[in-house]
Amino acid sequence: MFIILVYDFNERRVGKALKICRKYLHWVQNSVFEGELTKANFVKLKMELSGIMNEDEDSVIFYIFRSKQYTDRLEMGLKKGGEELFL
Protein backbone atom coordinates (compact mmCIF):
# COMPACT_ATOMS: atom_id res chain seq x y z
CA MET A 1 0.00 0.00 0.00
CA PHE A 2 1.10 3.59 -0.59
CA ILE A 3 0.91 5.88 2.45
CA ILE A 4 1.06 9.63 2.89
CA LEU A 5 1.53 10.57 6.55
CA VAL A 6 1.10 14.04 8.04
CA TYR A 7 1.76 14.69 11.71
CA ASP A 8 1.63 17.52 14.23
CA PHE A 9 3.49 16.67 17.43
CA ASN A 10 4.34 18.82 20.42
CA GLU A 11 7.91 20.10 20.10
CA ARG A 12 8.99 17.84 22.98
CA ARG A 13 8.07 14.73 20.95
CA VAL A 14 8.53 15.87 17.35
CA GLY A 15 12.13 14.57 17.16
CA LYS A 16 11.01 11.09 18.20
CA ALA A 17 8.14 11.15 15.70
CA LEU A 18 10.54 12.20 12.93
CA LYS A 19 12.92 9.36 13.75
CA ILE A 20 10.11 6.77 13.76
CA CYS A 21 8.61 7.97 10.48
CA ARG A 22 11.99 7.99 8.72
CA LYS A 23 12.41 4.28 9.57
CA TYR A 24 9.39 3.44 7.41
CA LEU A 25 8.74 6.29 4.94
CA HIS A 26 10.52 8.95 2.90
CA TRP A 27 10.57 12.50 4.21
CA VAL A 28 8.85 14.90 1.79
CA GLN A 29 8.78 18.14 3.79
CA ASN A 30 8.10 19.38 7.31
CA SER A 31 5.92 16.76 9.02
CA VAL A 32 5.03 14.98 5.74
CA PHE A 33 6.17 11.50 4.69
CA GLU A 34 5.26 9.07 1.91
CA GLY A 35 6.11 5.62 0.68
CA GLU A 36 5.16 2.02 0.10
CA LEU A 37 4.50 -0.08 3.22
CA THR A 38 3.49 -3.64 3.87
CA LYS A 39 0.50 -4.13 6.14
CA ALA A 40 2.83 -5.43 8.86
CA ASN A 41 5.06 -2.34 8.69
CA PHE A 42 2.00 -0.09 8.68
CA VAL A 43 0.85 -1.71 11.92
CA LYS A 44 4.34 -1.28 13.42
CA LEU A 45 4.48 2.38 12.40
CA LYS A 46 1.07 3.09 13.96
CA MET A 47 2.05 1.29 17.17
CA GLU A 48 5.35 3.15 17.51
CA LEU A 49 3.72 6.54 16.93
CA SER A 50 0.85 5.82 19.33
CA GLY A 51 3.46 4.86 21.93
CA ILE A 52 4.95 8.36 21.97
CA MET A 53 1.95 10.54 21.20
CA ASN A 54 -0.24 12.43 23.62
CA GLU A 55 -3.71 12.27 22.08
CA ASP A 56 -4.63 15.57 23.73
CA GLU A 57 -1.75 17.43 22.01
CA ASP A 58 -0.58 15.44 18.97
CA SER A 59 -2.16 14.23 15.76
CA VAL A 60 -1.32 11.94 12.83
CA ILE A 61 -3.21 11.64 9.55
CA PHE A 62 -2.69 8.70 7.18
CA TYR A 63 -3.79 8.85 3.54
CA ILE A 64 -3.90 5.23 2.35
CA PHE A 65 -3.86 4.15 -1.30
CA ARG A 66 -3.80 0.61 -2.69
CA SER A 67 -0.82 1.62 -4.85
CA LYS A 68 0.84 4.77 -6.10
CA GLN A 69 -0.32 3.99 -9.65
CA TYR A 70 -3.34 6.30 -9.37
CA THR A 71 -1.70 9.11 -7.44
CA ASP A 72 -0.15 12.28 -8.76
CA ARG A 73 1.83 14.98 -7.02
CA LEU A 74 2.36 18.58 -8.01
CA GLU A 75 5.03 20.55 -6.18
CA MET A 76 5.08 24.33 -6.08
CA GLY A 77 7.64 26.59 -4.43
CA LEU A 78 10.63 25.54 -2.36
CA LYS A 79 11.30 21.81 -2.58
CA LYS A 80 12.02 20.17 0.76
CA GLY A 81 12.76 16.63 1.82
CA GLY A 82 14.57 13.76 0.22
CA GLU A 83 15.10 13.11 -3.44
CA GLU A 84 14.58 9.36 -3.11
CA LEU A 85 10.94 9.13 -4.21
CA PHE A 86 9.15 10.74 -7.12
CA LEU A 87 5.55 10.08 -8.09
mmCIF file of C-alpha atoms in Angstrom:
data_model
loop_
_atom_site.group_PDB
_atom_site.id
_atom_site.type_symbol
_atom_site.label_atom_id
_atom_site.label_comp_id
_atom_site.label_asym_id
_atom_site.label_seq_id
_atom_site.Cartn_x
_atom_site.Cartn_y
_atom_site.Cartn_z
ATOM 1 C CA MET A 1 0.000 0.000 0.000
ATOM 2 C CA PHE A 2 1.098 3.592 -0.586
ATOM 3 C CA ILE A 3 0.909 5.882 2.454
ATOM 4 C CA ILE A 4 1.062 9.631 2.892
ATOM 5 C CA LEU A 5 1.526 10.566 6.547
ATOM 6 C CA VAL A 6 1.099 14.035 8.041
ATOM 7 C CA TYR A 7 1.760 14.693 11.714
ATOM 8 C CA ASP A 8 1.629 17.519 14.225
ATOM 9 C CA PHE A 9 3.490 16.669 17.433
ATOM 10 C CA ASN A 10 4.337 18.822 20.421
ATOM 11 C CA GLU A 11 7.907 20.103 20.104
ATOM 12 C CA ARG A 12 8.994 17.836 22.981
ATOM 13 C CA ARG A 13 8.065 14.731 20.947
ATOM 14 C CA VAL A 14 8.533 15.871 17.351
ATOM 15 C CA GLY A 15 12.127 14.568 17.160
ATOM 16 C CA LYS A 16 11.014 11.088 18.205
ATOM 17 C CA ALA A 17 8.145 11.154 15.700
ATOM 18 C CA LEU A 18 10.540 12.199 12.929
ATOM 19 C CA LYS A 19 12.922 9.355 13.750
ATOM 20 C CA ILE A 20 10.110 6.769 13.758
ATOM 21 C CA CYS A 21 8.612 7.967 10.481
ATOM 22 C CA ARG A 22 11.991 7.992 8.719
ATOM 23 C CA LYS A 23 12.406 4.278 9.565
ATOM 24 C CA TYR A 24 9.390 3.444 7.411
ATOM 25 C CA LEU A 25 8.744 6.288 4.943
ATOM 26 C CA HIS A 26 10.521 8.952 2.896
ATOM 27 C CA TRP A 27 10.566 12.498 4.210
ATOM 28 C CA VAL A 28 8.851 14.904 1.795
ATOM 29 C CA GLN A 29 8.779 18.138 3.791
ATOM 30 C CA ASN A 30 8.100 19.383 7.308
ATOM 31 C CA SER A 31 5.918 16.763 9.025
ATOM 32 C CA VAL A 32 5.025 14.985 5.737
ATOM 33 C CA PHE A 33 6.174 11.501 4.686
ATOM 34 C CA GLU A 34 5.255 9.073 1.908
ATOM 35 C CA GLY A 35 6.112 5.624 0.677
ATOM 36 C CA GLU A 36 5.158 2.015 0.101
ATOM 37 C CA LEU A 37 4.502 -0.079 3.216
ATOM 38 C CA THR A 38 3.491 -3.639 3.870
ATOM 39 C CA LYS A 39 0.497 -4.135 6.140
ATOM 40 C CA ALA A 40 2.827 -5.428 8.863
ATOM 41 C CA ASN A 41 5.056 -2.341 8.695
ATOM 42 C CA PHE A 42 1.997 -0.088 8.676
ATOM 43 C CA VAL A 43 0.849 -1.710 11.921
ATOM 44 C CA LYS A 44 4.344 -1.284 13.424
ATOM 45 C CA LEU A 45 4.476 2.381 12.400
ATOM 46 C CA LYS A 46 1.071 3.091 13.962
ATOM 47 C CA MET A 47 2.049 1.290 17.173
ATOM 48 C CA GLU A 48 5.347 3.153 17.510
ATOM 49 C CA LEU A 49 3.719 6.537 16.930
ATOM 50 C CA SER A 50 0.850 5.824 19.325
ATOM 51 C CA GLY A 51 3.459 4.863 21.927
ATOM 52 C CA ILE A 52 4.953 8.364 21.972
ATOM 53 C CA MET A 53 1.955 10.542 21.204
ATOM 54 C CA ASN A 54 -0.238 12.425 23.624
ATOM 55 C CA GLU A 55 -3.713 12.268 22.083
ATOM 56 C CA ASP A 56 -4.633 15.568 23.733
ATOM 57 C CA GLU A 57 -1.748 17.430 22.014
ATOM 58 C CA ASP A 58 -0.578 15.442 18.971
ATOM 59 C CA SER A 59 -2.165 14.226 15.757
ATOM 60 C CA VAL A 60 -1.325 11.940 12.833
ATOM 61 C CA ILE A 61 -3.213 11.642 9.545
ATOM 62 C CA PHE A 62 -2.694 8.702 7.179
ATOM 63 C CA TYR A 63 -3.790 8.845 3.543
ATOM 64 C CA ILE A 64 -3.898 5.228 2.346
ATOM 65 C CA PHE A 65 -3.856 4.146 -1.297
ATOM 66 C CA ARG A 66 -3.803 0.614 -2.686
ATOM 67 C CA SER A 67 -0.822 1.619 -4.846
ATOM 68 C CA LYS A 68 0.844 4.770 -6.103
ATOM 69 C CA GLN A 69 -0.325 3.988 -9.653
ATOM 70 C CA TYR A 70 -3.343 6.299 -9.370
ATOM 71 C CA THR A 71 -1.701 9.110 -7.444
ATOM 72 C CA ASP A 72 -0.150 12.280 -8.763
ATOM 73 C CA ARG A 73 1.830 14.982 -7.017
ATOM 74 C CA LEU A 74 2.357 18.583 -8.011
ATOM 75 C CA GLU A 75 5.028 20.553 -6.181
ATOM 76 C CA MET A 76 5.083 24.327 -6.080
ATOM 77 C CA GLY A 77 7.637 26.585 -4.433
ATOM 78 C CA LEU A 78 10.627 25.539 -2.359
ATOM 79 C CA LYS A 79 11.295 21.810 -2.583
ATOM 80 C CA LYS A 80 12.023 20.165 0.759
ATOM 81 C CA GLY A 81 12.760 16.635 1.819
ATOM 82 C CA GLY A 82 14.566 13.764 0.222
ATOM 83 C CA GLU A 83 15.102 13.113 -3.439
ATOM 84 C CA GLU A 84 14.577 9.357 -3.109
ATOM 85 C CA LEU A 85 10.944 9.127 -4.212
ATOM 86 C CA PHE A 86 9.150 10.742 -7.121
ATOM 87 C CA LEU A 87 5.548 10.085 -8.091
#
